[in-house]
XYZ file of C-alpha atoms in Angstrom:
306
model
C 96.254 9.976 180.957
C 94.882 10.282 184.445
C 91.463 8.935 185.587
C 90.338 12.482 186.295
C 91.115 13.604 182.726
C 89.219 10.612 181.306
C 86.230 11.358 183.544
C 86.261 15.024 182.492
C 86.284 14.098 178.784
C 83.490 11.623 179.370
C 81.359 14.266 181.054
C 82.113 16.609 178.175
C 80.973 14.039 175.653
C 77.836 13.170 177.591
C 76.833 16.770 178.283
C 73.088 17.341 177.827
C 73.791 20.877 176.650
C 76.621 20.714 174.096
C 78.291 24.020 173.294
C 78.929 23.290 169.606
C 77.956 20.980 166.785
C 81.246 19.165 167.056
C 80.616 18.374 170.727
C 77.104 17.167 169.951
C 78.278 14.925 167.116
C 81.125 13.493 169.138
C 78.721 12.892 172.049
C 76.318 11.005 169.816
C 79.154 8.952 168.385
C 80.441 8.141 171.860
C 77.033 7.011 173.065
C 76.553 4.859 169.924
C 79.984 3.267 170.426
C 79.144 2.439 174.042
C 75.937 0.722 172.933
C 77.719 -1.108 170.143
C 80.692 -2.269 172.176
C 78.317 -3.617 174.907
C 76.977 -6.101 172.336
C 79.586 -8.873 172.201
C 78.170 -10.584 169.142
C 78.169 -7.271 167.236
C 81.803 -6.789 168.213
C 82.562 -10.259 166.857
C 80.915 -9.244 163.619
C 83.039 -6.090 163.491
C 86.201 -8.186 163.988
C 85.144 -10.505 161.141
C 84.641 -7.550 158.777
C 87.917 -5.970 159.808
C 89.606 -9.339 159.205
C 87.988 -9.456 155.741
C 89.341 -5.972 154.934
C 92.815 -6.878 156.105
C 92.820 -10.155 154.123
C 91.729 -8.285 150.982
C 94.306 -5.553 151.466
C 97.167 -7.981 152.196
C 96.252 -10.700 149.724
C 99.564 -10.396 147.920
C 101.355 -11.065 151.201
C 99.040 -13.698 152.683
C 98.584 -15.896 149.614
C 101.567 -18.225 149.057
C 100.541 -19.223 145.551
C 98.990 -17.687 142.455
C 95.184 -17.707 142.500
C 94.895 -18.465 138.774
C 97.947 -20.666 137.947
C 98.147 -24.208 139.257
C 100.244 -27.368 138.972
C 97.917 -29.657 137.075
C 100.500 -32.440 136.911
C 101.605 -32.669 140.547
C 99.041 -30.824 142.678
C 95.588 -31.780 141.363
C 92.930 -32.310 144.051
C 95.362 -32.583 146.936
C 93.771 -32.707 150.438
C 94.492 -30.045 153.061
C 98.084 -30.193 154.220
C 100.954 -28.033 155.475
C 101.803 -27.071 151.875
C 98.196 -26.364 150.878
C 96.121 -25.409 153.930
C 92.761 -25.813 152.225
C 93.869 -28.311 149.561
C 93.922 -27.810 145.825
C 91.221 -27.823 143.131
C 90.867 -29.790 139.917
C 93.333 -27.549 138.132
C 96.026 -27.807 140.808
C 95.420 -24.324 142.208
C 95.838 -23.565 145.894
C 92.352 -23.046 147.341
C 93.564 -21.001 150.284
C 95.184 -18.510 147.888
C 92.061 -18.332 145.776
C 89.907 -17.668 148.807
C 92.267 -14.898 149.955
C 92.158 -13.184 146.526
C 88.420 -13.900 146.322
C 87.860 -11.667 149.334
C 88.750 -8.741 147.073
C 86.002 -9.633 144.612
C 83.539 -10.073 147.464
C 84.325 -6.556 148.760
C 84.256 -5.230 145.236
C 80.702 -6.460 144.761
C 79.463 -5.422 148.179
C 80.932 -1.906 148.079
C 79.814 -1.142 144.527
C 76.262 -2.425 145.118
C 75.984 -0.355 148.292
C 77.386 2.766 146.534
C 74.940 2.368 143.639
C 71.766 1.064 145.286
C 71.683 3.033 148.571
C 71.790 6.544 146.998
C 69.101 5.540 144.436
C 66.833 4.214 147.158
C 67.462 7.257 149.369
C 66.679 9.655 146.550
C 63.534 7.846 145.419
C 62.201 7.371 148.963
C 62.779 10.935 150.144
C 61.349 12.497 146.977
C 58.290 10.270 147.090
C 57.692 10.909 150.787
C 58.176 14.687 150.616
C 56.342 15.335 147.343
C 53.384 13.045 147.928
C 50.509 12.977 145.468
C 51.029 11.492 142.018
C 54.823 11.587 142.301
C 54.612 9.384 145.400
C 52.163 7.050 143.702
C 54.278 6.619 140.561
C 57.567 6.104 142.399
C 56.084 3.648 144.885
C 54.385 1.614 142.172
C 57.681 1.307 140.374
C 59.189 0.205 143.665
C 56.392 -2.358 144.166
C 57.109 -3.845 140.710
C 60.749 -4.507 141.696
C 59.665 -5.870 145.071
C 57.190 -8.259 143.423
C 60.005 -10.400 142.017
C 62.507 -12.471 144.047
C 65.852 -10.675 144.076
C 67.849 -13.551 142.628
C 65.345 -14.224 139.862
C 65.285 -10.552 138.854
C 69.079 -10.381 139.009
C 69.265 -13.479 136.768
C 67.029 -11.755 134.239
C 69.149 -8.606 134.146
C 72.435 -10.529 133.895
C 70.975 -12.663 131.107
C 70.127 -9.452 129.251
C 73.444 -7.702 130.000
C 75.690 -10.756 129.619
C 77.795 -12.695 132.136
C 80.555 -10.916 133.997
C 81.318 -9.419 137.401
C 80.552 -5.862 136.322
C 77.162 -6.811 134.888
C 76.456 -8.861 138.002
C 77.088 -5.748 140.177
C 74.783 -3.688 138.024
C 72.060 -6.357 138.181
C 72.295 -6.747 141.951
C 72.221 -2.949 142.434
C 69.147 -2.611 140.264
C 67.325 -5.228 142.401
C 68.582 -3.942 145.782
C 67.353 -0.333 145.947
C 63.584 -0.799 146.563
C 63.850 -1.665 150.299
C 65.991 1.420 150.837
C 63.393 3.562 149.057
C 60.687 2.159 151.392
C 62.694 2.945 154.474
C 63.589 6.490 153.273
C 59.952 7.173 152.410
C 58.743 6.023 155.835
C 61.312 8.236 157.576
C 60.385 11.151 155.373
C 56.697 10.827 156.126
C 57.422 11.064 159.886
C 59.352 14.341 159.601
C 57.979 16.241 156.608
C 55.329 17.983 158.711
C 57.661 18.642 161.670
C 58.102 22.126 163.005
C 61.712 22.460 161.910
C 60.777 21.542 158.332
C 58.056 24.144 158.364
C 60.512 26.688 159.695
C 62.966 25.912 156.892
C 60.176 26.247 154.328
C 59.134 29.633 155.777
C 62.718 30.779 155.415
C 62.393 30.224 151.680
C 64.270 26.970 151.207
C 63.437 25.147 147.975
C 62.038 21.609 148.045
C 65.339 20.365 146.650
C 67.279 21.988 149.562
C 64.796 20.698 152.164
C 65.142 17.119 150.876
C 68.873 17.247 150.381
C 69.980 19.173 153.504
C 67.329 18.393 156.093
C 65.480 15.160 155.281
C 68.187 12.943 153.772
C 70.535 13.248 156.744
C 67.769 11.993 159.026
C 67.423 8.846 156.926
C 71.107 7.969 156.854
C 71.251 5.988 160.096
C 68.323 3.735 159.162
C 69.770 3.292 155.712
C 73.214 2.335 157.040
C 71.606 -0.328 159.234
C 69.595 -1.802 156.364
C 72.568 -1.750 153.985
C 74.754 -3.550 156.502
C 72.081 -6.199 157.092
C 71.678 -6.595 153.327
C 75.403 -7.202 152.767
C 74.923 -10.916 153.500
C 72.162 -11.121 150.933
C 74.285 -9.290 148.360
C 77.140 -11.725 148.926
C 74.755 -14.717 148.550
C 73.204 -13.268 145.383
C 76.631 -12.588 143.856
C 77.713 -16.161 144.837
C 74.497 -17.526 143.324
C 75.189 -15.732 140.033
C 78.786 -16.991 140.083
C 77.553 -20.522 140.816
C 75.293 -20.388 137.778
C 78.104 -19.072 135.588
C 76.572 -15.584 135.155
C 78.813 -13.716 137.620
C 82.599 -13.680 137.740
C 84.086 -15.690 134.924
C 87.029 -18.138 135.142
C 89.764 -17.914 136.153
C 88.709 -15.187 138.618
C 88.744 -16.607 142.199
C 85.133 -15.717 143.072
C 83.684 -17.808 145.890
C 80.454 -18.793 144.170
C 82.249 -19.864 141.028
C 84.643 -21.897 143.181
C 81.758 -23.756 144.757
C 80.330 -24.445 141.297
C 83.648 -25.904 140.116
C 83.898 -28.083 143.251
C 80.405 -29.498 143.251
C 81.514 -32.317 141.002
C 83.915 -33.539 143.688
C 81.708 -32.892 146.736
C 81.656 -36.621 147.806
C 85.353 -37.473 147.463
C 87.205 -34.150 147.468
C 84.849 -32.227 149.724
C 87.312 -29.450 150.549
C 87.101 -27.990 147.000
C 83.532 -26.751 147.584
C 83.539 -26.635 151.379
C 86.320 -24.075 151.815
C 84.682 -21.243 149.785
C 81.307 -22.179 151.297
C 82.684 -21.687 154.821
C 84.200 -18.367 153.710
C 80.771 -17.175 152.530
C 79.191 -18.357 155.713
C 81.668 -16.558 158.003
C 81.530 -13.275 156.094
C 77.732 -13.340 155.851
C 77.490 -14.021 159.585
C 79.882 -11.157 160.277
C 77.737 -8.674 158.334
C 74.566 -9.898 160.021
C 76.061 -9.530 163.500
C 77.448 -6.096 162.624
C 74.071 -4.992 161.301
C 72.274 -6.116 164.421
C 74.758 -4.187 166.542
C 74.431 -1.046 164.469
C 70.668 -1.240 164.715
C 70.832 -1.281 168.488
C 73.535 1.392 168.628
C 71.982 3.868 166.178
C 68.425 3.505 167.359
C 67.595 6.803 169.063
C 64.775 5.153 171.042
C 67.106 2.750 172.861
C 68.415 3.781 176.208
C 72.050 4.278 177.148
C 73.719 1.132 178.382
């Protein structure tokens, strides 16, 4: 591909007067990618998350041992070595293999919580902001009730009521995660509900449901994506906290929080049992935070082109 062709395509993407919706969307995506790629730390975060996805997808190939079956007689609490990169735990299971398979459970929790909590928060926030009046007051007071409790404490209460287990932990974390998204969606809605284009849509006979669904919700998506990405680290830590307390994933599932809990008894002598999953949580949480910061800068319409 010649330099002239690349320059022509770049000018087409950066055109101030796009000829179609496709050109406009591609142009916005190109500008956002330029802003994002200019942030080196954000790019590092993206690489960490891509690495997490690859590890989870290729766990069967990357893990040399079973994550649940160990050699209690010959391989109990072995230090890191060529045979066991991260050592073994008190049941003779390879910690590296358990961390690799545990990445699947981490993604399972993160994706399900985002899929459940983000739409609930978006719906509650946009309806409250657009309707106003008593509907806004009721929905926001319910939101305030959830925000009044620390997330982990509220999640513990829900898991205690629902019972321990990874599925119940996901439900509990999702129930406690939607209020911030509702606040953001409401704030975005309040800024646009009296805009000229919303008035024009209303004059054309669009129902409130259509106005909210087709014209207001899409404007809140970018802010919501940024907040969800930044909250991923908190979701991982909450899930790990529930697992640490025995209310999340149950043995023998290789969940990182539960692995730390099982290794805390050996923290002084066999430090690797708890340290390895702890480092995994640290790296993945850092990756989501860096990625969220980069997306915030890239998707912010008020930031200039870099």
